[in-house]
CSV table of C-alpha atoms in Angstrom, one decimal:
chain,number,residue,atom,x,y,z
F,1,MET,CA,0.3,0.3,0.0
F,2,LEU,CA,1.4,3.9,-0.8
F,3,THR,CA,1.9,6.2,2.2
F,4,ILE,CA,2.3,9.6,2.0
F,5,GLY,CA,5.7,8.6,3.6
F,6,SER,CA,6.4,5.8,1.1
F,7,THR,CA,5.7,8.4,-2.3
F,8,SER,CA,7.4,10.8,-1.0
F,9,LEU,CA,10.5,9.1,-0.5
F,10,THR,CA,10.1,7.3,-3.6
F,11,LEU,CA,9.4,11.1,-5.3
F,12,ALA,CA,12.5,12.5,-3.9
F,13,GLY,CA,14.7,9.9,-4.5
F,14,LEU,CA,13.9,9.8,-8.3
F,15,LEU,CA,14.2,13.8,-8.1
F,16,VAL,CA,17.8,12.8,-6.4
F,17,VAL,CA,18.7,10.2,-9.0
F,18,VAL,CA,18.6,12.8,-12.0
F,19,ALA,CA,20.1,15.7,-9.7
F,20,SER,CA,22.7,12.9,-9.8
F,21,LEU,CA,22.6,12.0,-13.4
F,22,ALA,CA,22.5,15.5,-14.4
F,23,HIS,CA,26.0,16.0,-12.5
F,24,LEU,CA,26.8,12.9,-14.7
F,25,ALA,CA,26.2,14.7,-17.6
F,26,CYS,CA,28.5,17.6,-17.4
F,27,ILE,CA,31.3,15.5,-17.1
F,28,ALA,CA,30.3,13.5,-19.8
F,29,ILE,CA,29.4,16.5,-22.4
F,30,GLY,CA,32.1,18.8,-20.6
F,31,ALA,CA,32.8,22.7,-20.4
F,32,ARG,CA,29.6,23.7,-22.3
F,33,ALA,CA,27.3,21.6,-20.0
F,34,TYR,CA,29.0,23.1,-16.8
F,35,ARG,CA,28.1,26.3,-18.6
F,36,PHE,CA,24.9,25.8,-19.0
F,37,MET,CA,24.6,23.9,-15.7
F,38,GLY,CA,25.2,27.6,-14.3
F,39,ALA,CA,28.5,26.0,-12.6
F,40,GLY,CA,31.0,29.0,-13.0
F,41,GLU,CA,33.3,29.9,-15.9
F,42,ARG,CA,35.8,28.8,-13.8
F,43,MET,CA,34.8,25.6,-13.4
F,44,ALA,CA,33.9,25.2,-17.1
F,45,ARG,CA,37.8,26.9,-17.9
F,46,ALA,CA,39.3,24.1,-15.8
F,47,VAL,CA,37.1,21.5,-17.5
F,48,GLU,CA,38.6,22.8,-21.0
F,49,ALA,CA,42.1,22.8,-19.7
F,50,GLY,CA,41.7,19.0,-18.8
F,51,LYS,CA,41.8,19.8,-15.0
F,52,SER,CA,40.7,16.8,-12.9
F,53,LYS,CA,39.7,18.8,-9.9
F,54,PRO,CA,35.7,19.4,-12.0
F,55,THR,CA,35.5,15.9,-12.8
F,56,LEU,CA,36.7,14.7,-8.8
F,57,ILE,CA,33.7,17.3,-7.3
F,58,THR,CA,30.9,16.3,-10.0
F,59,LEU,CA,31.8,12.7,-9.5
F,60,GLY,CA,31.8,13.0,-5.6
F,61,ILE,CA,28.7,14.6,-5.4
F,62,ALA,CA,26.8,12.5,-8.2
F,63,SER,CA,28.0,9.9,-5.7
F,64,VAL,CA,26.8,11.5,-2.3
F,65,LEU,CA,23.6,12.4,-4.0
F,66,LEU,CA,23.1,8.0,-5.5
F,67,VAL,CA,23.6,7.1,-2.2
F,68,TRP,CA,21.2,9.6,-0.3
F,69,ALA,CA,18.6,8.0,-3.3
F,70,VAL,CA,19.2,5.2,-1.8
F,71,TYR,CA,18.7,5.3,1.6
F,72,ALA,CA,15.2,7.3,0.3
F,73,PHE,CA,14.2,4.0,-1.2
F,74,SER,CA,15.0,1.9,0.8
F,75,GLY,CA,13.0,4.5,3.8
F,76,ALA,CA,10.2,4.1,1.2
F,77,GLY,CA,10.5,0.2,1.3
F,78,LEU,CA,11.8,0.0,-2.5
F,79,VAL,CA,15.0,-1.6,-1.5
F,80,PRO,CA,15.6,-3.4,1.6
F,81,ARG,CA,16.2,-1.6,4.9
F,82,LEU,CA,19.7,0.3,5.2
F,83,PRO,CA,21.3,1.1,8.3
F,84,PHE,CA,20.2,4.2,10.3
F,85,THR,CA,17.5,4.9,7.5
F,86,GLU,CA,15.4,6.9,9.8
F,87,PRO,CA,18.3,9.6,11.3
F,88,ALA,CA,19.7,9.6,7.5
F,89,LEU,CA,16.4,10.8,5.8
F,90,CYS,CA,16.7,13.4,8.9
F,91,LEU,CA,20.3,14.4,8.3
F,92,ILE,CA,19.4,14.5,4.5
F,93,SER,CA,16.3,16.6,4.7
F,94,ALA,CA,18.2,18.9,6.9
F,95,VAL,CA,21.1,19.2,4.5
F,96,PHE,CA,18.5,19.9,1.1
F,97,LEU,CA,16.8,21.9,3.3
F,98,ALA,CA,20.0,24.3,4.8
F,99,ARG,CA,21.7,24.3,1.1
F,100,ALA,CA,17.8,25.9,-0.2
F,101,ILE,CA,17.6,28.7,2.3
F,102,ALA,CA,20.9,29.3,2.6
F,103,PHE,CA,21.9,30.2,-0.7
F,104,PRO,CA,22.5,34.0,0.2
F,105,TRP,CA,25.3,32.8,2.0
F,106,LEU,CA,27.1,30.2,0.0
F,107,ARG,CA,26.9,32.6,-3.3
F,108,PRO,CA,29.9,35.0,-2.2
F,109,SER,CA,32.1,32.0,-2.4
F,110,PHE,CA,30.6,30.7,-5.5
F,111,PRO,CA,30.9,34.0,-7.1
F,112,GLU,CA,30.6,32.6,-10.6
F,113,ASN,CA,28.0,30.4,-10.6
F,114,SER,CA,24.8,32.1,-12.0
F,115,THR,CA,21.5,34.1,-9.9
F,116,SER,CA,19.6,31.0,-12.5
F,117,PHE,CA,22.0,28.6,-10.7
F,118,TRP,CA,21.2,29.6,-7.5
F,119,ARG,CA,17.3,30.2,-8.0
F,120,VAL,CA,16.9,26.9,-9.7
F,121,SER,CA,18.6,25.0,-7.1
F,122,SER,CA,18.1,26.6,-4.5
F,123,GLY,CA,14.0,25.8,-5.2
F,124,ILE,CA,14.7,22.1,-6.6
F,125,CYS,CA,17.0,21.5,-2.6
F,126,LEU,CA,13.4,23.1,-1.0
F,127,VAL,CA,11.4,20.4,-3.0
F,128,ILE,CA,13.9,17.6,-2.5
F,129,GLY,CA,14.3,18.4,1.0
F,130,LEU,CA,10.4,18.9,2.0
F,131,LEU,CA,9.7,15.9,0.8
F,132,TYR,CA,12.9,13.8,2.6
F,133,ALA,CA,10.8,15.7,5.6
F,134,VAL,CA,7.1,14.5,5.1
F,135,GLY,CA,9.0,10.6,4.5
F,136,PHE,CA,11.2,11.3,7.3
F,137,ALA,CA,8.2,12.4,9.2
F,138,ALA,CA,5.7,9.4,8.1
F,139,LEU,CA,8.1,6.9,8.5
F,140,TRP,CA,9.1,7.8,12.3
F,141,SER,CA,5.5,8.2,13.2
F,142,GLY,CA,5.1,4.7,11.9
F,143,GLN,CA,2.5,5.8,8.9
C-alpha cells in the first residue's frame, strides 16, 4: 500500500537520481554542460584545460546524491532497509533544506555561479528537502 511517506520518499529518490545523472552528464558533455548548468566560468575553463578537479568534485557530488537516493528508496520500502535509515533521512532532509535557504550566504563563495543557478538549484533543494522531511516524519510516526 502506498502511503504519503513512501510516496514522498520515492519521489525524492527519483529526483535525486535525476540530479545525480545531471551531474554525470556534465562530466560526459564537458565545459558546455558546466556552463549550461550554471557552474561558473572558472569551472568550465578548468574542464577545458583538462584539469581533474572539476570531474572529481562532480563525481563526488553525484556519488553522494546516489547514496542519498538509495536511502530514500530504503525508507520507502523499495530496497532492503539500510543501517541508520531514519537518522540518515532526517540528516539528508536537513542538508537539502539548509542548502535551499543558505544560498544568500553561500553565493559570495561561488561568485561565478549564475543567479539562475542559485534560484533553480535552491528551489530544487527545497522541494527535495521537503519530500525527505515528509517521508521521514511519516516513517518516524509509523505511517
